[in-house]
Coordinates of C-alpha atoms and ligand atoms in Angstrom, one line a residue:
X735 CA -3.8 14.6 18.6
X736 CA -5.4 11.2 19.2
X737 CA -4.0 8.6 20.6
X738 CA -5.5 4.6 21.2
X739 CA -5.4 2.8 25.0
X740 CA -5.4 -0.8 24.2
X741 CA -6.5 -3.7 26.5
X742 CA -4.4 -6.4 26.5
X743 CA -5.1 -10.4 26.4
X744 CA -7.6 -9.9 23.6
X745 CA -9.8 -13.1 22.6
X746 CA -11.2 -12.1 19.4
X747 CA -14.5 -14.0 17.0
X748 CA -16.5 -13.0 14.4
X749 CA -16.3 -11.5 10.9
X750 CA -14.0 -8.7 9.5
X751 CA -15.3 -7.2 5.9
X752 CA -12.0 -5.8 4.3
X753 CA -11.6 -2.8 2.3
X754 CA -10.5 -1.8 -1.2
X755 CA -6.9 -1.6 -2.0
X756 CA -5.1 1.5 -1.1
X757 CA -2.5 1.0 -3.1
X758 CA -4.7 0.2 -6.0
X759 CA -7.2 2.9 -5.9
X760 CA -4.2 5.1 -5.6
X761 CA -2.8 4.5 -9.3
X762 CA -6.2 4.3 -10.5
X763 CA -7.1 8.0 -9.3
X764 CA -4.1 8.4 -11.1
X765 CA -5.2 6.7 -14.6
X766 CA -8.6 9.0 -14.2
X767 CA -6.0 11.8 -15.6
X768 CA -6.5 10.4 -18.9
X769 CA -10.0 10.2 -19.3
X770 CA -11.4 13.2 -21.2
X771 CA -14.9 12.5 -19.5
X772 CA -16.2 10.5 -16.4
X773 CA -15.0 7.4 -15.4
X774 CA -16.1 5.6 -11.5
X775 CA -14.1 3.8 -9.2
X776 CA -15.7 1.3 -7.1
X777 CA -14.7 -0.3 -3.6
X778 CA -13.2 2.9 -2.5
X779 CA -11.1 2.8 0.5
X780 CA -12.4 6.1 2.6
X781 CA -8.9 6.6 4.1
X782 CA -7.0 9.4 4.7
X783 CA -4.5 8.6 1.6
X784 CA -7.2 8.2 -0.8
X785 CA -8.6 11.8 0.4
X786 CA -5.2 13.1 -0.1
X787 CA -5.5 12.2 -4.2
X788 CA -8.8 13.4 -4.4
X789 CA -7.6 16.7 -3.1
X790 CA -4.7 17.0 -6.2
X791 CA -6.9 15.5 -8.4
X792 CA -9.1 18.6 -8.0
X793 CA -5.9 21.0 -7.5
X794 CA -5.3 20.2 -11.0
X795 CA -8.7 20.5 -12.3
X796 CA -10.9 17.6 -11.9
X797 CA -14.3 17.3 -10.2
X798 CA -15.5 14.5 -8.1
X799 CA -18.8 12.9 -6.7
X800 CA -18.2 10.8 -4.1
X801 CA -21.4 8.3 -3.1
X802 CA -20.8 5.8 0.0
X803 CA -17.1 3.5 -1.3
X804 CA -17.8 4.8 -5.3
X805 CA -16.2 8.3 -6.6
X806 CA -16.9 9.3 -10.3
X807 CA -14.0 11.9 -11.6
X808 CA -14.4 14.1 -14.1
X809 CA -11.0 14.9 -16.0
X810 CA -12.8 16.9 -18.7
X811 CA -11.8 20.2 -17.7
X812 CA -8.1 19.2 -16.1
X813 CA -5.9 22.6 -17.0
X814 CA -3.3 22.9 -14.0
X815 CA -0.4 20.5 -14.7
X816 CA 1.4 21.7 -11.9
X817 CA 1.1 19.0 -8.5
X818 CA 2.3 20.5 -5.5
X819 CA 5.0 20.3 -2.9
X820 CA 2.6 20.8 0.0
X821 CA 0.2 18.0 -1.7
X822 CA 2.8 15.5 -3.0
X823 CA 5.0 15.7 0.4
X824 CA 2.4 14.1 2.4
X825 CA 1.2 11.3 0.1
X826 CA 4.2 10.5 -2.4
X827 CA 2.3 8.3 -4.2
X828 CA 1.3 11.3 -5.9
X829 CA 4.2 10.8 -7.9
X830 CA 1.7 8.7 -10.2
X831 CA 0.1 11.4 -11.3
X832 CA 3.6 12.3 -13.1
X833 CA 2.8 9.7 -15.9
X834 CA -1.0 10.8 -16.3
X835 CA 0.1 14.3 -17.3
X836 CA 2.7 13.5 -19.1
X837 CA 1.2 11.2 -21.2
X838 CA -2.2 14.0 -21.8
X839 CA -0.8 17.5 -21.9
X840 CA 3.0 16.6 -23.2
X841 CA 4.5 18.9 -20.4
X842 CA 3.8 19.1 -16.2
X843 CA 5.6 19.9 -12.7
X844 CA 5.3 17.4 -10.7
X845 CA 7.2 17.7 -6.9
X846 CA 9.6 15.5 -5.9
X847 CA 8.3 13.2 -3.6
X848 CA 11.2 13.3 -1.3
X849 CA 12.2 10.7 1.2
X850 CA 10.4 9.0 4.0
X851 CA 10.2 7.8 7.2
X852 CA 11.5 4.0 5.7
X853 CA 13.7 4.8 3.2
X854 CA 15.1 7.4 0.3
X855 CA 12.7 6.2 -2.0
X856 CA 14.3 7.6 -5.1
X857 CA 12.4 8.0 -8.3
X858 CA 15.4 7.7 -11.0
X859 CA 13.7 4.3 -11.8
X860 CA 10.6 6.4 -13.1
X861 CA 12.5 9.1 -15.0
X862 CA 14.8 6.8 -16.3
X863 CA 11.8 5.5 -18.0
X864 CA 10.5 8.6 -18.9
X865 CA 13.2 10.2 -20.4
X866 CA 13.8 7.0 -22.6
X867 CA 10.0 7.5 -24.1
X868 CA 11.2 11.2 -25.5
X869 CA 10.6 13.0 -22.4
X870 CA 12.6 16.3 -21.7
X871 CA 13.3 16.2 -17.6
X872 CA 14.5 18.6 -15.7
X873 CA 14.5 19.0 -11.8
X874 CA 14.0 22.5 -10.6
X875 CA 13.4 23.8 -7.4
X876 CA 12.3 20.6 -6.0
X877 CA 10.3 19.9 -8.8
X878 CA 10.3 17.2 -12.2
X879 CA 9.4 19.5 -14.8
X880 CA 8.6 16.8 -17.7
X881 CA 8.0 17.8 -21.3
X882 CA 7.4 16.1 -24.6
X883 CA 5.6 14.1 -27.1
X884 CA 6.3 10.6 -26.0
X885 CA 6.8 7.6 -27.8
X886 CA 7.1 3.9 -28.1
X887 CA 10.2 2.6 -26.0
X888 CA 12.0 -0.6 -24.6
X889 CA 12.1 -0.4 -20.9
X890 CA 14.0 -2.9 -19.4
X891 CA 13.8 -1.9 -15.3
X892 CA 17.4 -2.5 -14.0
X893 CA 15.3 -3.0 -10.3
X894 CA 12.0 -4.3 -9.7
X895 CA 9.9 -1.2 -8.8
X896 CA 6.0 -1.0 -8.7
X897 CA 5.9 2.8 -8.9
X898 CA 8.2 2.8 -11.7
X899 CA 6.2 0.5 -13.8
X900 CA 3.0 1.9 -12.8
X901 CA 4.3 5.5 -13.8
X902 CA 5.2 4.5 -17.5
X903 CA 2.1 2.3 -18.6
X904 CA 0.2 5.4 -17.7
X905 CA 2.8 7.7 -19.7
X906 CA 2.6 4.6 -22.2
X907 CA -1.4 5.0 -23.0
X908 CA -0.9 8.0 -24.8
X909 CA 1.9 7.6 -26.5
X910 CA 3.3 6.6 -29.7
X911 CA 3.5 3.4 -31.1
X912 CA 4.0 0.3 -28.5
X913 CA 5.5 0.7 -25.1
X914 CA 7.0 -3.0 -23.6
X915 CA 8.0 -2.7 -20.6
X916 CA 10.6 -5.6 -18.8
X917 CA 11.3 -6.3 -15.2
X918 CA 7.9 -5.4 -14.8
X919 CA 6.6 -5.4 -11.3
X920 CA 4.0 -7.8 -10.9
X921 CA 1.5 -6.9 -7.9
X922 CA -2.3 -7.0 -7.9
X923 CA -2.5 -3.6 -8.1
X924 CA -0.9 -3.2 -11.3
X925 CA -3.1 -6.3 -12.7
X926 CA -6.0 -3.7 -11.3
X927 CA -4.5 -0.7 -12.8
X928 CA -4.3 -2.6 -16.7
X929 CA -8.1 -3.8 -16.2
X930 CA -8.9 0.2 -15.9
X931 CA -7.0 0.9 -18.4
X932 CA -8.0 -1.9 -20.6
X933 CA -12.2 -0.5 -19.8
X934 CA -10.7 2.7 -21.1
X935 CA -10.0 1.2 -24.7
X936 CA -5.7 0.8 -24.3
X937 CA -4.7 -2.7 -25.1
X938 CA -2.2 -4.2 -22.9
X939 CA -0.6 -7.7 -23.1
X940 CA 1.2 -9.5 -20.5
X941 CA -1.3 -8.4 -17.8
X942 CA 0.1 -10.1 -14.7
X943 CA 3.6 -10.8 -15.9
X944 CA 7.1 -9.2 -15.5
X945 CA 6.9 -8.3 -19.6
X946 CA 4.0 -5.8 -20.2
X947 CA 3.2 -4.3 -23.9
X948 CA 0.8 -1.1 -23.9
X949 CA -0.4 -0.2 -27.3
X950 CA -0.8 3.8 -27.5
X951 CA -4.0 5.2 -27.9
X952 CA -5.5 8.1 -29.8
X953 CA -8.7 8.2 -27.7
X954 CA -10.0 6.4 -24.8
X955 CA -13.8 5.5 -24.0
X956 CA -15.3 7.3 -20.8
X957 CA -18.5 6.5 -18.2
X958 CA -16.9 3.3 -17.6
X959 CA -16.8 1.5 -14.0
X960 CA -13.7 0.0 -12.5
X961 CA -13.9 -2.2 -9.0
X962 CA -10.9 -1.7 -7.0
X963 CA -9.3 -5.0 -6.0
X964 CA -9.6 -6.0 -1.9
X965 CA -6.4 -4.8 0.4
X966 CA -4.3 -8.0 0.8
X967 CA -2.6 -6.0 3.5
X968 CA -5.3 -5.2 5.1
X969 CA -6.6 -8.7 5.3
X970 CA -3.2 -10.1 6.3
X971 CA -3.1 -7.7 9.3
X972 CA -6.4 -8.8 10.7
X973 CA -5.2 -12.5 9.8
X974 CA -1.9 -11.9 12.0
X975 CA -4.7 -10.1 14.6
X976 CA -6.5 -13.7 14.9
X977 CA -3.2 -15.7 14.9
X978 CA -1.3 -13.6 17.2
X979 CA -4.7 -13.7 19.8
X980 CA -5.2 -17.5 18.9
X981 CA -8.9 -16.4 17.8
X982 CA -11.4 -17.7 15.8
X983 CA -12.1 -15.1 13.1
X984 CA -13.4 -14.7 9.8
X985 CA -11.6 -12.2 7.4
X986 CA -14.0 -11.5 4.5
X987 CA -14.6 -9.6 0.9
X988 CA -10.8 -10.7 -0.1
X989 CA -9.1 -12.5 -2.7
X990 CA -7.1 -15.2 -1.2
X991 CA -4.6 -15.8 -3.8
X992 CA -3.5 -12.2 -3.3
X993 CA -1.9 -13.8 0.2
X994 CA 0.0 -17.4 -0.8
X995 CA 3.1 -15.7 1.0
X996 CA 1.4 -15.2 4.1
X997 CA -0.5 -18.4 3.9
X998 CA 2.2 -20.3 3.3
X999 CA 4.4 -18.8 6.1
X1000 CA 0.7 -19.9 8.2
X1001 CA 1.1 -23.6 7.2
X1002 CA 4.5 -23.5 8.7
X1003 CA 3.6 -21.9 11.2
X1004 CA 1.1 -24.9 12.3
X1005 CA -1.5 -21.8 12.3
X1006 CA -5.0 -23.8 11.0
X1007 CA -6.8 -21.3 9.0
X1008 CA -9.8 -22.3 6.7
X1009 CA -9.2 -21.0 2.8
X1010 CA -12.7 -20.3 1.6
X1011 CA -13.7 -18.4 -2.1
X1012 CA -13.7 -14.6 -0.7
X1013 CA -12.5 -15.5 2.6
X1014 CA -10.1 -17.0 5.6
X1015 CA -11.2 -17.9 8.9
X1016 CA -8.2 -18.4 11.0
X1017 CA -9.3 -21.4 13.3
X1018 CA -6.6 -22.0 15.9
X1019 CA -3.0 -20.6 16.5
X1020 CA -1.5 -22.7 19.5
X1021 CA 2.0 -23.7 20.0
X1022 CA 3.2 -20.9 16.9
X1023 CA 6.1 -22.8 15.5
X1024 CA 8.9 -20.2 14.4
X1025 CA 9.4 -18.9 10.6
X1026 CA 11.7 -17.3 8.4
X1027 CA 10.9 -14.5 5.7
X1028 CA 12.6 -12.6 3.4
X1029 CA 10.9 -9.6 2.2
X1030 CA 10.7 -9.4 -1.8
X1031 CA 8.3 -8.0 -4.7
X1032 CA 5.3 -10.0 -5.5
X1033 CA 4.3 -12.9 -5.2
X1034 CA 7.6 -13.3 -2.6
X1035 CA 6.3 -12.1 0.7
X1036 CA 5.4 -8.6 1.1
X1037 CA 7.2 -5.7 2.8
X1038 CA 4.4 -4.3 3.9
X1039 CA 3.5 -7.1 6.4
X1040 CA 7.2 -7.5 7.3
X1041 CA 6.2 -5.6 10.7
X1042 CA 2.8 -7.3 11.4
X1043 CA 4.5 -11.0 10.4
X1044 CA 7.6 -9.6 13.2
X1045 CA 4.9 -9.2 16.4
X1046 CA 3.7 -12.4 15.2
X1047 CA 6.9 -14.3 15.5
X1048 CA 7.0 -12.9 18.8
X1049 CA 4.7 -15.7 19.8
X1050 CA 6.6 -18.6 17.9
X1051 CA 8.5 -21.5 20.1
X1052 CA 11.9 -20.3 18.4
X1053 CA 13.7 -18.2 17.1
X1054 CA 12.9 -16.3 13.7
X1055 CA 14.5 -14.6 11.0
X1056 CA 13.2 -11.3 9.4
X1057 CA 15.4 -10.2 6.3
X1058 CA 13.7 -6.7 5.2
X1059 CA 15.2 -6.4 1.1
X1060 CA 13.2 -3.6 -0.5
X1061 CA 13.7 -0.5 2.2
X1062 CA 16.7 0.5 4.3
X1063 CA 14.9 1.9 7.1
X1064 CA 11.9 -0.5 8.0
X1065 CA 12.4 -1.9 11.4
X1066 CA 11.6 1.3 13.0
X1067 CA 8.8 -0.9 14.8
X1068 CA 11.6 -3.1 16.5
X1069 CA 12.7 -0.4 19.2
X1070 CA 9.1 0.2 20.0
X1071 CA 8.2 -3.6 20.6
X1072 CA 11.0 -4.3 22.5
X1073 CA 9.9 -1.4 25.2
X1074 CA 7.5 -3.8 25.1
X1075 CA 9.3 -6.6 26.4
X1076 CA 9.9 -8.2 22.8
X1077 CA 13.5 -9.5 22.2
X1078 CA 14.3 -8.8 18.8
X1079 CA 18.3 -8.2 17.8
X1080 CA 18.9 -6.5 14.3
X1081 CA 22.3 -6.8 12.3
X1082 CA 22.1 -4.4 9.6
X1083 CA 18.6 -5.8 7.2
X1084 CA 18.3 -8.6 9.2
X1085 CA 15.6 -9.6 12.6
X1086 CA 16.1 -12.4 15.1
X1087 CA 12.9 -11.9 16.6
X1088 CA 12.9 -14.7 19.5
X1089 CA 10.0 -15.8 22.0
X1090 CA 8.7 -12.7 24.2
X1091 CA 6.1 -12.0 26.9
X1092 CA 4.9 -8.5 25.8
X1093 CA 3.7 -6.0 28.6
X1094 CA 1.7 -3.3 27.8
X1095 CA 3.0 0.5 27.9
X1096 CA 3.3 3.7 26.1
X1097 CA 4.4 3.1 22.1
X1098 CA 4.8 4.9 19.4
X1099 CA 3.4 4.9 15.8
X1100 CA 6.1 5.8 13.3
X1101 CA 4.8 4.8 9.7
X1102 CA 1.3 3.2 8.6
X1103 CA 3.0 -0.7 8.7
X1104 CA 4.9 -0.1 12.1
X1105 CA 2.0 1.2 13.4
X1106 CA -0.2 -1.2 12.7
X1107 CA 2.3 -4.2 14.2
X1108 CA 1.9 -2.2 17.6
X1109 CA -1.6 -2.8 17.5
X1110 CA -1.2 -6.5 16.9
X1111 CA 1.5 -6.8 20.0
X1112 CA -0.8 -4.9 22.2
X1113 CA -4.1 -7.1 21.8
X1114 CA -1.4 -10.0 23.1
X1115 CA 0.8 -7.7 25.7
X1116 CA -0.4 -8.0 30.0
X1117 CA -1.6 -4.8 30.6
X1118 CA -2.7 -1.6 28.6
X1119 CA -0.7 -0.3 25.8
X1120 CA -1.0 3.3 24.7
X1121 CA 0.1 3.9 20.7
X1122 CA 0.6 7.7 20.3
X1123 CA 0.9 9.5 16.4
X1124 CA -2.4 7.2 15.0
X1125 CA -2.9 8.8 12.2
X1126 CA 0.0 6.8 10.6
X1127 CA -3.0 4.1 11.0
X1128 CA -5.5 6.2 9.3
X1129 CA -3.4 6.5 6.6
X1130 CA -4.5 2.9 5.2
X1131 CA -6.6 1.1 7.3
X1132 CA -10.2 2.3 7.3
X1133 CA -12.6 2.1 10.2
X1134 CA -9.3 0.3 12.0
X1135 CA -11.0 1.2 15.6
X1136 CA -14.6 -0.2 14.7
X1137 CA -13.4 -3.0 12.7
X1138 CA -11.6 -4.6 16.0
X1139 CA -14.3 -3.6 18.4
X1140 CA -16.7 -5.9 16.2
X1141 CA -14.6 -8.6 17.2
X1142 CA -13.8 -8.3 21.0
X1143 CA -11.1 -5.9 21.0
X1144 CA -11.0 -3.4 23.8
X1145 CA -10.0 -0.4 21.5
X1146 CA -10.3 3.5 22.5
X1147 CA -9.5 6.1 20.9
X1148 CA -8.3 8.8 23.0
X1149 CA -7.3 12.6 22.9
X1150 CA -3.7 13.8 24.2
X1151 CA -4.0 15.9 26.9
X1152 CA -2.3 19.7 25.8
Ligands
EPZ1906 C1 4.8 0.7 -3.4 O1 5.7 1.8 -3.1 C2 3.8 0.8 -2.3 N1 3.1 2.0 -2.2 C3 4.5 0.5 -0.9 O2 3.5 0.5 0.1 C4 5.3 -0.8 -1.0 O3 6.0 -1.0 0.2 C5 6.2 -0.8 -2.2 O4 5.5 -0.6 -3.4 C6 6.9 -2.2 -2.4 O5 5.9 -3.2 -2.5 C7 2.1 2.3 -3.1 O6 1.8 1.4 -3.9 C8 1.4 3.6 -3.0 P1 8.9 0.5 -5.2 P2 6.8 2.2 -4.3 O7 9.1 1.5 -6.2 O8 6.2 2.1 -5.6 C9 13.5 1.4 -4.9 C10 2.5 1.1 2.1 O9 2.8 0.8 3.3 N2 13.3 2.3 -6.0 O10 8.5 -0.9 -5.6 O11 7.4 3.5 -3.9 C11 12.9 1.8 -3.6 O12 13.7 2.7 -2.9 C12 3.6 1.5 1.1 O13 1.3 1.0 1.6 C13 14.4 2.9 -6.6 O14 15.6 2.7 -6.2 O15 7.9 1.0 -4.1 C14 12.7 0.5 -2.9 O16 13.9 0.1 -2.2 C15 4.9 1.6 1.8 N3 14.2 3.8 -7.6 C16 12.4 -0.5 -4.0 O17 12.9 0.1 -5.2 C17 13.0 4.1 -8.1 O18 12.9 4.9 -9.0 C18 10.9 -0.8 -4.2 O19 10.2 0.4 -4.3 C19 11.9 3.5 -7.4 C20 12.1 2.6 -6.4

């Protein structure tokens, strides 16, 4: 197994190029269920997620070309509506696929995606919907084992879930009559997954909102192209990368208004950054003043920079308040910074993360976000930190290792001795 030896102190310059969306291009592989032909995805994220999908997608039946960061599926032939334990437990977000079938073959097996390392994670949300649009489910074995001809439904989510919604506008495209969906969630990746859809012939309305109305479709067009949206958690990693190094670096190929949360936690901050078309270049970070975040769905700030925003604070002049609302379990990178030297206290959902002089050690990845906050504390810890169980990392950040050699970081990657 790999592991990464880190040197500390890091001054970092220059340009980071950011990747596509994992948690786009993950529904989207999805939605290529329901095209009876080829469709291509562009701005591909080669990480080890994405390869996951690919794999199930061909499991059921599809083919794939895959040419540099652009796949072309072919769903023409898709006859196995049955998606794996062994696939769906290591990448649950191939729960999506759940609404695909659904919606195209009226019956399917899809595993339960069981829990994870920071939280339950239940899916009732998604079946709740499901079952409201005329589906028969039953759970057998460890599997959903959906059937029926859906139609047109009012789902009003009780809870804010972006699986959830992104599970019934795909069961919605085929079914019949019009689906409006409430309590919508309202991410970038759904706005991404409607404009595929959308290519494909469905009409949607409310694009971007919390209320969403998908008109069923009969048949949609195929050989259409589809650019997946930039990862705004990607980019607001390396952003925390310059800040927390106070370095002078240019974070490219996003879309800034994807990150107000994080900006505006910057201005706070004092953290100078310029905000350019398709980019931020994070000028200066002295004298971090403190901030306080509470974790919420979109545009709020995201979980999934909760951790990276935490080794941050570490550097602030004060004390700073981390309230994590969406999972139960996602401080698991607190114990591992504070073997670093960080002093961070939790009370049930809630950080005081307060001023800390990080030394480097031996660390331990636990999920892809955790991980990724160990790397920030490490490029500003004395010393040499080792993080063990990378390929959390590789998970969702692609080319992590090059990326932050390009701009100074002493990065290696390393194998564990037997
Ligand atoms: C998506 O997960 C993301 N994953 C997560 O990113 C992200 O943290 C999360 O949204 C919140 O933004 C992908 O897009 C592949 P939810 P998802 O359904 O859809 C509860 C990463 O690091 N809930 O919005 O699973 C749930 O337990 C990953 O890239 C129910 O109770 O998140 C959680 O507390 C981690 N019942 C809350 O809702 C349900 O049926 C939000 O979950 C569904 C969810």
């Amino acid at each position: 197994m790999k592991y990464l030896k880190i040197t500390g102190e890091a001054k970092l310059e220059g340009k980071v190029e950011i990747s596509g969306a994992k948690n786009a291009a993950l529904p989207l592989l999805a939605a290529a269920l329901l095209i009876k032909g080829k469709c291509t995805l562009t701005n591909l994220p080669l990480v080890s997620d994405i390869k996951t999908m690919l794999r199930l997608l061909e499991n059921l039946g599809a083919t794939y070309e895959l040419k540099g960061h652009s796949v072309t599926i072919d769903s023409s032939n898709v006859f196995n509506t049955k998606a794996l334990y062994d696939i769906v437990r290591k990448m649950r977000a191939s729960i999506l696929v759940l609404g695909s079938l659904l919606s195209r073959f009226k019956s399917c097996e899809v595993s339960l995606p069981g829990g994870c390392a920071i939280g339950q994670r239940p899916i009732d949300l998604h079946l709740k919907a499901l079952e409201k649009m005329g589906a028969k489910i039953e759970l057998v074995d460890g599997y959903v084992r959906a059937s029926g001809e859906l139609i047109e439904a009012n789902i009003h989510f009780d809870k804010i879930s972006v699986g959830a919604t992104e599970n019934t506008i795909l069961a919605a495209v085929y079914a019949k009559g019009i689906t409006t969906i409430i309590n919508a969630a309202q991410e970038p990746e759904i706005v991404n997954l409607c404009e595929f859809l959308i290519k494909a012939g469905v009409k949607i309305e409310g694009v971007g909102t919390s209320k969403l109305t998908i008109y069923g479709a009969k048949e949609l067009k195929t050989d259409f192209t589809c650019e997946i949206i930039p990862d705004r958690i990607e980019a607001g990693t390396y952003l925390c990368a310059a800040a927390i190094t106070n370095s002078n670096v240019e974070i490219c190929k996003i879309n800034p208004e994807h990150l107000g949360a994080l900006l505006n936690k910057f201005d706070e901050m004092g953290i100078v950054y310029e905000l350019g078309k398709d980019y931020v270049r994070i000028k200066s970070a002295n004298n971090i003043k403190a901030a306080n975040i509470k974790t919420s769905e979109y545009p709020g700030f995201p979980t999934d920079m909760q951790a990276q925003f935490m080794a941050l604070c570490l550097m602030a002049d004060a004390e700073s308040i981390i309230d994590e609302r969406l999972f139960e379990n996602r401080f698991m990178h607190v114990s591992e910074l504070n073997r670093m030297g960080a002093n961070i206290t939790l009370n049930n959902h809630i950080a005081s993360v307060k001023p800390s002089k990080l030394q480097g050690t031996h660390v331990m990845a636990t999920d892809l976000r955790a991980s990724s906050a160990l790397i920030l504390a490490a490029l500003v810890a004395k010393g040499t930190t080792y993080v063990h169980r990378i390929y959390h990392l590789e998970r969702g950040y692609e080319n992590l290792y090059e990326k932050l050699s390009n701009i100074g970081a002493k990065i290696e990657v390393l194998e564990e001795a037997e």
